[in-house]
């Protein structure tokens, strides 16, 4: 799959976006081409969802979400296995000419740099601080941006959040994995995941159901969707940029 990202005339990424999946250490093989599942394009967002089948009964679902007004991009893969297992995931994305990834020393975020900072990159499924428990990394290997994650469960969600607004690059950054509840009980990460991202005064919510849809809550927000990407307003109200039911 070929992906190109250009911001303010600078090509940040151009080329293959690949992923590798291992189940209990065994390499899974892609057995079908990517097929389009859903495409949404309106004034608020442009969204593309693809799916492919892999060996051992694994399905990989790929998400590309761009919100031009918010100037954010989300690239994500969801790995769905038919049984409880250890899933090792690695994705690589070809960087543009002269572009390097500069990771923070104490945190997992980093910037794509071509003379100047061009994009902030947040690996939402990894903890914000490197000292926190968590298995995975975001770094540059040769001329590629590489994300690695390992989980014990039936599913894995690997999202990369890109902030493309240079006006926010010097503002405070934080993100958190949220507790998702169903029938007043917290659900496991292989059932559903939610994340809250804050950059300066701007905040977003990202939710993905990884099991059959159900009525669930996070941050007091009730939903039964497969996927939700939303913006927080200053009064705490949530405005959906994308909701896949």
Short mmCIF file of C-alpha atoms in Angstrom, two decimals:
data_model
loop_
_atom_site.label_atom_id
_atom_site.label_comp_id
_atom_site.label_asym_id
_atom_site.label_seq_id
_atom_site.Cartn_x
_atom_site.Cartn_y
_atom_site.Cartn_z
CA UNK A 1 0.00 0.00 0.00
CA UNK A 2 1.40 3.37 -1.06
CA UNK A 3 0.79 6.47 1.06
CA UNK A 4 1.88 10.06 0.48
CA UNK A 5 1.57 12.87 3.02
CA UNK A 6 2.43 16.45 2.13
CA UNK A 7 2.18 19.36 4.58
CA UNK A 8 2.86 22.99 3.58
CA UNK A 9 4.51 21.80 0.39
CA UNK A 10 6.88 19.36 2.12
CA UNK A 11 6.53 15.62 1.43
CA UNK A 12 6.66 13.99 4.88
CA UNK A 13 5.91 10.44 3.81
CA UNK A 14 6.01 8.87 0.38
CA UNK A 15 6.00 5.18 -0.35
CA UNK A 16 5.07 1.86 1.17
CA UNK A 17 3.13 1.53 4.41
CA UNK A 18 3.76 -2.06 5.46
CA UNK A 19 2.89 -4.12 8.51
CA UNK A 20 4.15 -7.38 9.94
CA UNK A 21 2.10 -9.58 12.29
CA UNK A 22 3.28 -12.48 14.42
CA UNK A 23 1.02 -14.79 16.40
CA UNK A 24 2.82 -16.55 19.26
CA UNK A 25 6.07 -15.85 17.41
CA UNK A 26 4.92 -17.31 14.07
CA UNK A 27 4.89 -14.91 11.14
CA UNK A 28 1.41 -14.44 9.63
CA UNK A 29 1.11 -14.03 5.88
CA UNK A 30 -1.24 -11.72 4.04
CA UNK A 31 -3.53 -13.91 1.92
CA UNK A 32 -5.78 -11.32 0.26
CA UNK A 33 -5.43 -7.87 -1.24
CA UNK A 34 -6.64 -4.80 0.60
CA UNK A 35 -10.35 -4.25 -0.02
CA UNK A 36 -12.22 -1.03 0.63
CA UNK A 37 -14.77 -1.39 3.43
CA UNK A 38 -15.90 2.21 3.86
CA UNK A 39 -15.19 5.67 2.45
CA UNK A 40 -16.53 8.88 3.98
CA UNK A 41 -15.70 12.29 2.55
CA UNK A 42 -17.34 15.51 3.73
CA UNK A 43 -16.37 18.99 4.91
CA UNK A 44 -15.29 17.77 8.35
CA UNK A 45 -13.26 14.69 7.52
CA UNK A 46 -11.99 12.25 4.92
CA UNK A 47 -11.97 8.61 6.03
CA UNK A 48 -10.91 5.39 4.35
CA UNK A 49 -11.21 1.90 5.86
CA UNK A 50 -9.63 -1.18 4.26
CA UNK A 51 -9.48 -4.85 5.22
CA UNK A 52 -7.31 -7.85 4.33
CA UNK A 53 -7.18 -11.50 5.38
CA UNK A 54 -4.06 -13.12 6.80
CA UNK A 55 -3.03 -16.66 7.71
CA UNK A 56 -4.13 -18.25 11.03
CA UNK A 57 -7.56 -16.64 10.65
CA UNK A 58 -6.24 -13.12 11.29
CA UNK A 59 -7.87 -10.02 9.80
CA UNK A 60 -6.13 -6.66 9.57
CA UNK A 61 -8.29 -3.55 9.23
CA UNK A 62 -6.58 -0.34 8.14
CA UNK A 63 -7.83 3.19 8.86
CA UNK A 64 -6.85 6.51 7.29
CA UNK A 65 -8.54 9.58 8.79
CA UNK A 66 -7.84 13.22 7.86
CA UNK A 67 -9.59 16.25 9.40
CA UNK A 68 -8.44 19.29 7.38
CA UNK A 69 -9.96 21.94 9.66
CA UNK A 70 -8.41 20.37 12.76
CA UNK A 71 -5.21 19.62 10.81
CA UNK A 72 -4.91 16.12 12.25
CA UNK A 73 -4.26 12.75 10.59
CA UNK A 74 -4.73 9.28 12.09
CA UNK A 75 -3.16 6.18 10.53
CA UNK A 76 -4.13 2.97 12.32
CA UNK A 77 -4.23 -0.81 11.96
CA UNK A 78 -6.52 -3.13 13.92
CA UNK A 79 -5.32 -6.75 14.15
CA UNK A 80 -8.17 -9.19 14.86
CA UNK A 81 -7.23 -12.77 15.82
CA UNK A 82 -9.77 -15.60 16.34
CA UNK A 83 -8.30 -16.74 19.65
CA UNK A 84 -6.48 -15.54 22.75
CA UNK A 85 -2.85 -15.23 21.72
CA UNK A 86 0.25 -13.04 21.81
CA UNK A 87 0.19 -10.60 18.91
CA UNK A 88 3.36 -8.83 17.80
CA UNK A 89 2.82 -5.98 15.37
CA UNK A 90 5.26 -3.85 13.43
CA UNK A 91 4.47 -1.18 10.84
CA UNK A 92 6.86 0.80 8.70
CA UNK A 93 6.11 3.90 6.70
CA UNK A 94 8.49 5.39 4.15
CA UNK A 95 9.58 8.92 5.10
CA UNK A 96 9.95 11.65 2.49
CA UNK A 97 13.30 12.89 1.14
CA UNK A 98 15.31 14.60 3.86
CA UNK A 99 12.68 13.90 6.55
CA UNK A 100 13.81 12.47 9.89
CA UNK A 101 11.95 11.44 13.03
CA UNK A 102 13.17 13.11 16.22
CA UNK A 103 11.81 11.30 19.26
CA UNK A 104 11.56 12.85 22.71
CA UNK A 105 13.96 11.61 25.38
CA UNK A 106 11.42 10.94 28.15
CA UNK A 107 8.21 10.50 26.15
CA UNK A 108 7.11 8.35 23.26
CA UNK A 109 6.11 11.24 20.98
CA UNK A 110 8.29 12.80 18.33
CA UNK A 111 8.41 15.20 15.39
CA UNK A 112 8.87 14.71 11.67
CA UNK A 113 11.55 17.23 10.78
CA UNK A 114 12.69 18.61 7.42
CA UNK A 115 14.79 21.66 8.36
CA UNK A 116 11.91 22.59 10.68
CA UNK A 117 9.29 20.64 12.59
CA UNK A 118 6.58 19.61 10.15
CA UNK A 119 4.38 17.18 12.13
CA UNK A 120 3.96 15.89 15.66
CA UNK A 121 3.49 12.10 15.93
CA UNK A 122 1.81 10.43 18.92
CA UNK A 123 1.64 6.60 19.28
CA UNK A 124 -1.63 6.57 21.20
CA UNK A 125 -1.56 2.91 22.28
CA UNK A 126 1.84 3.38 23.94
CA UNK A 127 2.09 5.11 27.33
CA UNK A 128 3.04 8.77 27.17
CA UNK A 129 6.12 8.31 29.40
CA UNK A 130 8.85 5.86 28.46
CA UNK A 131 9.20 4.79 32.10
CA UNK A 132 5.62 3.49 32.26
CA UNK A 133 4.83 -0.17 31.71
CA UNK A 134 4.08 -1.03 28.11
CA UNK A 135 5.52 -3.08 25.29
CA UNK A 136 6.30 -1.16 22.14
CA UNK A 137 8.25 1.66 20.54
CA UNK A 138 8.12 4.41 17.92
CA UNK A 139 11.40 5.20 16.18
CA UNK A 140 13.13 5.60 12.85
CA UNK A 141 14.86 2.67 11.20
CA UNK A 142 16.85 3.64 8.12
CA UNK A 143 14.47 5.93 6.19
CA UNK A 144 11.24 4.57 7.69
CA UNK A 145 9.04 5.47 10.63
CA UNK A 146 8.52 2.28 12.65
CA UNK A 147 5.84 1.47 15.23
CA UNK A 148 6.07 -1.73 17.30
CA UNK A 149 3.46 -3.10 19.70
CA UNK A 150 2.96 -6.42 21.50
CA UNK A 151 -0.16 -7.50 23.39
CA UNK A 152 -1.63 -10.60 24.96
CA UNK A 153 -5.22 -10.87 23.79
CA UNK A 154 -7.45 -11.39 20.76
CA UNK A 155 -6.99 -7.98 19.20
CA UNK A 156 -4.54 -5.12 18.86
CA UNK A 157 -5.16 -1.51 17.86
CA UNK A 158 -2.14 0.51 16.66
CA UNK A 159 -2.98 4.19 15.99
CA UNK A 160 -0.59 6.98 15.05
CA UNK A 161 -1.93 10.51 15.62
CA UNK A 162 -0.33 13.25 13.49
CA UNK A 163 -0.73 16.94 14.39
CA UNK A 164 -0.02 18.98 11.25
CA UNK A 165 -0.55 22.44 12.77
CA UNK A 166 2.76 24.21 13.36
CA UNK A 167 0.96 26.71 15.60
CA UNK A 168 0.53 23.93 18.20
CA UNK A 169 4.07 22.51 18.11
CA UNK A 170 5.25 24.50 21.15
CA UNK A 171 2.14 23.84 23.22
CA UNK A 172 1.87 21.23 26.04
CA UNK A 173 1.14 17.68 24.85
CA UNK A 174 -0.49 14.79 26.65
CA UNK A 175 -2.53 11.71 25.82
CA UNK A 176 -4.18 9.01 27.90
CA UNK A 177 -5.74 5.61 27.38
CA UNK A 178 -9.29 5.80 28.71
CA UNK A 179 -11.32 3.28 30.67
CA UNK A 180 -14.15 1.87 28.54
CA UNK A 181 -17.09 0.42 30.49
CA UNK A 182 -19.93 -1.91 29.57
CA UNK A 183 -22.74 -2.60 32.05
CA UNK A 184 -20.80 -0.63 34.68
CA UNK A 185 -17.74 -2.88 34.30
CA UNK A 186 -14.44 -1.93 32.67
CA UNK A 187 -13.79 -3.95 29.51
CA UNK A 188 -10.46 -5.43 28.45
CA UNK A 189 -8.32 -3.71 25.81
CA UNK A 190 -9.12 -6.45 23.29
CA UNK A 191 -12.83 -5.54 23.54
CA UNK A 192 -12.66 -1.76 23.03
CA UNK A 193 -10.13 1.05 23.47
CA UNK A 194 -10.41 4.80 23.90
CA UNK A 195 -7.87 7.61 23.94
CA UNK A 196 -7.90 11.28 24.83
CA UNK A 197 -5.41 13.62 23.16
CA UNK A 198 -4.71 17.16 24.35
CA UNK A 199 -2.40 19.65 22.60
CA UNK A 200 -2.65 23.10 24.14
CA UNK A 201 -6.35 23.93 24.37
CA UNK A 202 -7.32 21.46 21.64
CA UNK A 203 -8.60 18.02 22.63
CA UNK A 204 -9.80 14.96 20.73
CA UNK A 205 -11.37 11.60 21.55
CA UNK A 206 -10.59 8.37 19.67
CA UNK A 207 -12.64 5.19 20.26
CA UNK A 208 -12.50 1.79 18.52
CA UNK A 209 -14.61 -1.26 19.26
CA UNK A 210 -12.59 -4.45 18.72
CA UNK A 211 -15.37 -6.89 19.62
CA UNK A 212 -19.03 -7.02 18.54
CA UNK A 213 -20.62 -3.61 19.05
CA UNK A 214 -22.37 -2.96 22.37
CA UNK A 215 -23.58 -0.06 24.44
CA UNK A 216 -20.45 1.28 26.17
CA UNK A 217 -19.31 4.45 27.91
CA UNK A 218 -16.08 6.41 28.16
CA UNK A 219 -15.62 9.79 29.83
CA UNK A 220 -19.34 9.74 30.48
CA UNK A 221 -20.02 9.57 26.75
CA UNK A 222 -22.48 6.81 25.84
CA UNK A 223 -22.12 5.13 22.44
CA UNK A 224 -22.71 1.90 20.54
CA UNK A 225 -20.50 2.69 17.55
CA UNK A 226 -17.68 0.74 15.97
CA UNK A 227 -15.48 3.81 15.77
CA UNK A 228 -15.64 7.42 16.95
CA UNK A 229 -13.24 10.30 16.39
CA UNK A 230 -14.44 13.50 18.04
CA UNK A 231 -13.41 16.98 19.07
CA UNK A 232 -13.91 18.41 22.56
CA UNK A 233 -15.31 21.92 22.82
CA UNK A 234 -14.34 24.28 25.62
CA UNK A 235 -17.65 23.58 27.41
CA UNK A 236 -16.88 19.83 27.49
CA UNK A 237 -19.30 18.90 24.72
CA UNK A 238 -18.13 16.29 22.23
CA UNK A 239 -18.57 16.89 18.48
CA UNK A 240 -18.18 13.81 16.30
CA UNK A 241 -15.84 14.25 13.35
CA UNK A 242 -16.41 10.61 12.34
CA UNK A 243 -18.77 7.99 13.73
CA UNK A 244 -18.94 4.54 12.17
CA UNK A 245 -22.00 2.70 13.39
#
